[in-house]
Short mmCIF file of C-alpha atoms in Angstrom, two decimals:
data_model
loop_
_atom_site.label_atom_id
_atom_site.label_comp_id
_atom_site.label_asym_id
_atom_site.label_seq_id
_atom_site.Cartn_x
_atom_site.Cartn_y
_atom_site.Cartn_z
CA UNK C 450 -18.29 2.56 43.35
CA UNK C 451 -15.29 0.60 44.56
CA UNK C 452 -12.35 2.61 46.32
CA UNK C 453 -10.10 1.54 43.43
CA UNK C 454 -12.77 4.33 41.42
CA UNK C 455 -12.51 7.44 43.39
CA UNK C 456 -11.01 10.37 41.91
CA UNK C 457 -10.63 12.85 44.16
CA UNK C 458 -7.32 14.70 43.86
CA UNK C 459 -4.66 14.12 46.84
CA UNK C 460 -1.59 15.85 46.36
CA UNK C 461 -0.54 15.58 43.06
CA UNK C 462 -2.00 12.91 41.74
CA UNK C 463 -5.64 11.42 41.37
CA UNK C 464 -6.71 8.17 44.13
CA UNK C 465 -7.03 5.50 42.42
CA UNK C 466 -5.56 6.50 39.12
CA UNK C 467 -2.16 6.52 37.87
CA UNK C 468 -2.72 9.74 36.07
CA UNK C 469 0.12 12.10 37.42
CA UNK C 470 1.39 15.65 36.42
CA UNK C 471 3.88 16.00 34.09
CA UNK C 472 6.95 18.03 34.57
CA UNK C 473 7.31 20.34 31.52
CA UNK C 474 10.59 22.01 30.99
CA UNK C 475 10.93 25.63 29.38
CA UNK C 476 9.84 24.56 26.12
CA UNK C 477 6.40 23.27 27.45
CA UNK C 478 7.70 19.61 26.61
CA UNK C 479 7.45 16.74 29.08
CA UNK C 480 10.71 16.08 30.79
CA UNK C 481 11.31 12.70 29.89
CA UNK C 482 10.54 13.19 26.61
CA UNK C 483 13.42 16.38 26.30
CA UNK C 484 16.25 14.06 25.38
CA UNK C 485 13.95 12.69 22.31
CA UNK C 486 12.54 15.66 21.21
CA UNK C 487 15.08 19.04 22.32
CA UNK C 488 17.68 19.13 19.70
CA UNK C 489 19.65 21.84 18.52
CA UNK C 490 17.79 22.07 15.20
CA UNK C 491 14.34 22.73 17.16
CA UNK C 492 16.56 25.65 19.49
CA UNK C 493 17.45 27.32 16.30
CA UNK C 494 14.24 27.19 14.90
CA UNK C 495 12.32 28.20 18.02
CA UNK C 496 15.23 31.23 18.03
CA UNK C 497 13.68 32.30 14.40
CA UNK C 498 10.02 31.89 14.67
CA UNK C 499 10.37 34.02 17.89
CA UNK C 500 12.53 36.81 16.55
CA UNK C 501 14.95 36.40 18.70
CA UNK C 502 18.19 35.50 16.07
CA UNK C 503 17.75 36.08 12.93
CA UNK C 504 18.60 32.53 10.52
CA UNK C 505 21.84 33.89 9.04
CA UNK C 506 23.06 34.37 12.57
CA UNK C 507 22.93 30.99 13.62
CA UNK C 508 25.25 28.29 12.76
CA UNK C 509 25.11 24.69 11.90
CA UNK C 510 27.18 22.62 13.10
CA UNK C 511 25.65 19.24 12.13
CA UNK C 512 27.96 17.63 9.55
CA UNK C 513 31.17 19.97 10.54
CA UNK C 514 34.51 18.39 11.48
CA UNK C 515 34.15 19.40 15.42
CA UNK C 516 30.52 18.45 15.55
CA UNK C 517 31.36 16.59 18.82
CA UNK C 518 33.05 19.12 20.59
CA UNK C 519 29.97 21.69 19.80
CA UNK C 520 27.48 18.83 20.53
CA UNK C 521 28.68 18.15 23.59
CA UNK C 522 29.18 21.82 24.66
CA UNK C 523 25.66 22.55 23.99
CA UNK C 524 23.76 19.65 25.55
CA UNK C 525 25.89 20.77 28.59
CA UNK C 526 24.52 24.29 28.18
CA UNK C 527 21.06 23.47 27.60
CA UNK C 528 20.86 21.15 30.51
CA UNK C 529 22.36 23.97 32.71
CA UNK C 530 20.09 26.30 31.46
CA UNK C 531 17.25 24.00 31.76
CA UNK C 532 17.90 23.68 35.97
CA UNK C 533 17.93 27.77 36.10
CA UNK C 534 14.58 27.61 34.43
CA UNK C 535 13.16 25.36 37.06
CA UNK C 536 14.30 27.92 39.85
CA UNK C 537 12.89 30.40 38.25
CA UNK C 538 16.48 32.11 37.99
CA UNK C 539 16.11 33.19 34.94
CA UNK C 540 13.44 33.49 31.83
CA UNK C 541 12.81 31.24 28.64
CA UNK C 542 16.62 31.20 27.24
CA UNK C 543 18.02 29.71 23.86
CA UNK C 544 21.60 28.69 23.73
CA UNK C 545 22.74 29.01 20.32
CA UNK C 546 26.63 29.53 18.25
CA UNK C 547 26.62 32.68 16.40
CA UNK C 548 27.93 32.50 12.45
CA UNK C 549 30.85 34.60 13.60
CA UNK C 550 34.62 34.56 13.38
CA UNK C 551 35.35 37.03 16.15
CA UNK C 552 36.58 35.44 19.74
CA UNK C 553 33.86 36.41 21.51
CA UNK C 554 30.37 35.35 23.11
CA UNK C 555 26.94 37.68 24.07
CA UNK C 556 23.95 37.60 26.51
CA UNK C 557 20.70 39.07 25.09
CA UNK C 558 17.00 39.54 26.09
CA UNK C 559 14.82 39.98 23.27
CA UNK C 560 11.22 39.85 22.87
CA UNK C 561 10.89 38.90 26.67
CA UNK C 562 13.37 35.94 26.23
CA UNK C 563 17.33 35.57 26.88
CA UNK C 564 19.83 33.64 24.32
CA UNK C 565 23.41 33.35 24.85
CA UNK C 566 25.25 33.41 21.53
CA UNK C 567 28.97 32.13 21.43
CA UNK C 568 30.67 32.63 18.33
CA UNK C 569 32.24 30.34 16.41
CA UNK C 570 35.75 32.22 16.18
CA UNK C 571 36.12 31.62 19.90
CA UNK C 572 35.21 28.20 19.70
CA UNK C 573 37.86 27.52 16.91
CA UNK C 574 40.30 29.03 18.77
CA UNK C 575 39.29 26.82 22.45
CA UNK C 576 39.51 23.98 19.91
CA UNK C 577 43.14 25.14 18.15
CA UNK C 578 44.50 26.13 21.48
CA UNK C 579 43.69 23.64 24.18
CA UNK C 580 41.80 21.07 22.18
CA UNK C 581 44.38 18.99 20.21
CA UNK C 582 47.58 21.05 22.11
CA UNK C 583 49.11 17.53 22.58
CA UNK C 584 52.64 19.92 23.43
CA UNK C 585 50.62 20.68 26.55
CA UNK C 586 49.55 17.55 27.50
CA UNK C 587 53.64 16.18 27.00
CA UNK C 588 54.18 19.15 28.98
CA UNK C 589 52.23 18.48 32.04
CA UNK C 590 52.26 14.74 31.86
CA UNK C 591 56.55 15.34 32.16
CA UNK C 592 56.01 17.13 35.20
CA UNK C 593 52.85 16.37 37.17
CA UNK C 594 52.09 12.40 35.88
CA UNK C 595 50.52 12.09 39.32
CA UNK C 596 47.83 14.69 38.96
CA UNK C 597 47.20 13.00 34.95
CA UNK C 598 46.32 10.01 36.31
CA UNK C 599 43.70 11.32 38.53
CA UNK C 600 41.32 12.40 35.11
CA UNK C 601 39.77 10.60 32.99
CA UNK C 602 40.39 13.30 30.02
CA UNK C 603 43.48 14.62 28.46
CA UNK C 604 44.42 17.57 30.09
CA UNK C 605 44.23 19.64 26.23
CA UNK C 606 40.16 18.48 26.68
CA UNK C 607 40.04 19.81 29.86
CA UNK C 608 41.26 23.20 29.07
CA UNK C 609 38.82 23.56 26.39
CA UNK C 610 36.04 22.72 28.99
CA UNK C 611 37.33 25.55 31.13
CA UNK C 612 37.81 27.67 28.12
CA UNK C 613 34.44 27.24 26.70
CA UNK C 614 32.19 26.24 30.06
CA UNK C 615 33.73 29.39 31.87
CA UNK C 616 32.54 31.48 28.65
CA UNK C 617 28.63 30.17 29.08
CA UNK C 618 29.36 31.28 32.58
CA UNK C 619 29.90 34.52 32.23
CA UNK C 620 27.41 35.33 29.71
CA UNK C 621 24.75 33.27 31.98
CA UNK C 622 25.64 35.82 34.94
CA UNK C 623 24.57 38.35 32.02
CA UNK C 624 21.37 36.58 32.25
CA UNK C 625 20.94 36.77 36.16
CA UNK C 626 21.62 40.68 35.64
CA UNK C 627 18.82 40.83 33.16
CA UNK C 628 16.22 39.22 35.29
CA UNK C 629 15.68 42.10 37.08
CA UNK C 630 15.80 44.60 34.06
CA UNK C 631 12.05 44.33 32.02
CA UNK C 632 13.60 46.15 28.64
CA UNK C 633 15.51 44.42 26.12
CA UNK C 634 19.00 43.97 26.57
CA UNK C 635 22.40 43.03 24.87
CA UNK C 636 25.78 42.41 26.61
CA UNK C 637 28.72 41.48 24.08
CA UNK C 638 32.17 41.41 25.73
CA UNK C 639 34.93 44.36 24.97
CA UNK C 640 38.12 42.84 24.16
CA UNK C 641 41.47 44.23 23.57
CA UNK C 642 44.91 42.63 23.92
CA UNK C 643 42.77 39.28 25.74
CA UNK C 644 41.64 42.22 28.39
CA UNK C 645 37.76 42.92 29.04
CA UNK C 646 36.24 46.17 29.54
CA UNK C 647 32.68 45.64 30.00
CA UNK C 648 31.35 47.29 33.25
CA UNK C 649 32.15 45.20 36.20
CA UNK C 650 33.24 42.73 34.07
CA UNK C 651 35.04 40.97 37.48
CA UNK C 652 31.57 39.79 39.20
CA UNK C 653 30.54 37.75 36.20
CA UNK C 654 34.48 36.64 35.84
CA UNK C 655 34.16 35.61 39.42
CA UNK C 656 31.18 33.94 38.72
CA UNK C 657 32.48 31.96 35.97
CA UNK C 658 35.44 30.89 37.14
CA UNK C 659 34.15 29.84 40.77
CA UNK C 660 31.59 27.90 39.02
CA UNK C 661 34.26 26.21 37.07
CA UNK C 662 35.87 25.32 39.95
CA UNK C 663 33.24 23.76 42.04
CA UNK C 664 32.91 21.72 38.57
CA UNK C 665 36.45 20.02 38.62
CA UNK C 666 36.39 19.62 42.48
CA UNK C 667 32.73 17.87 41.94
CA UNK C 668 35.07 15.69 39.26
CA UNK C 669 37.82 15.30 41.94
CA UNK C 670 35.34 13.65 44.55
CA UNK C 671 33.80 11.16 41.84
CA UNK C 672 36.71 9.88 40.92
CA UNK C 673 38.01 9.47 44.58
CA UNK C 674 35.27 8.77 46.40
CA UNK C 675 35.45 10.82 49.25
CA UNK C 676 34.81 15.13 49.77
CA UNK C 677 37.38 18.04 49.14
#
């Protein structure tokens, strides 16, 4: 038997074979396969079979006007989520948009898995705000044209990033508070008057927000080249 035959493991891989283990990611799927496969069709429908939202709780946004914006917000989410998954930060978790009109967003663990829900009333509202505020964008452009030039976005799309990524941030600090809790849970934010209540609310706001932070600074020293 030649030395090109052996198969003896070493590692993580067999000698003499290109056979090699697969990195799965929470869904059992190989990793470079996620992209092709992981849509938010599949999420929704994994959310179902599993009990975990029921189907008239879920919304579609294939086919709606803002499709982008919610596309784009939940690849972002799922990716995120994905990397927490690998740590082992948290458990199995579905990112989904709730079918409802209130401004709001929840954390839940269910059936021994998390989802975070945002509704679509707060994402309407990011979207009516910040999204296409072209006021604010005249508005800052008149009096910081320097600090403009320095993104590659409108300043209008970045506030809805912070508006929406800071909400998946605070409901994914839900998440970290549930890993050590084995019953289920569900965490829906408070509001009154654009003020929180939820016990210690400020750790998860903290959370959020310095996460948000490190985000645009991480933007900052692309575009520059050089560390802040």
């Amino acid at each position: 038997m030649g030395k090109g035959d052996r198969k003896t493991r070493k590692g993580k891989r067999f000698v003499g074979s290109s056979r090699k283990r697969t990195k799965l990611n929470c869904y059992g799927i190989n990793k470079k396969e996620q992209k092709k496969i992981i849509d938010y069709q599949q999420e929704a429908a994994y959310a179902i079979k599993h009990n975990i939202v029921p189907y008239g709780d879920i919304f579609d946004f294939e086919g709606t006007p803002n499709e982008k914006q919610y596309k784009v917000l939940y690849l972002f989410c799922r990716e995120n989520l994905n990397i927490h998954y690998r740590r082992k930060s948290i458990s199995h978790t579905s990112f989904l948009f709730s079918n409802d009109f209130s401004i709001n967003a929840k954390a839940r663990k269910k059936n021994n898995q998390n989802v975070i829900l945002i509704n679509i009333g707060l994402i309407q509202n990011c979207i009516d705000k910040y999204l296409y505020n072209y006021a604010l964008n005249d508005f800052i452009t008149s009096k910081e044209p320097y600090l403009v030039d320095r993104f590659d976005s409108s300043l209008s799309y970045l506030a809805f990033q912070i508006n929406t990524q800071f909400t998946y941030y605070h409901e994914l600090a839900h998440l970290f508070q549930f890993s050590t809790i084995s019953k289920e849970q569900e965490l829906q934010e408070i509001g009154g008057d654009d003020k929180y209540n939820t016990p210690r609310f400020s750790d998860r706001h903290n959370y959020g927000g310095m996460t948000r932070n490190r985000y645009i600074c991480k933007k900052e020293e692309n575009q520059n080249g050089k560390t802040i």
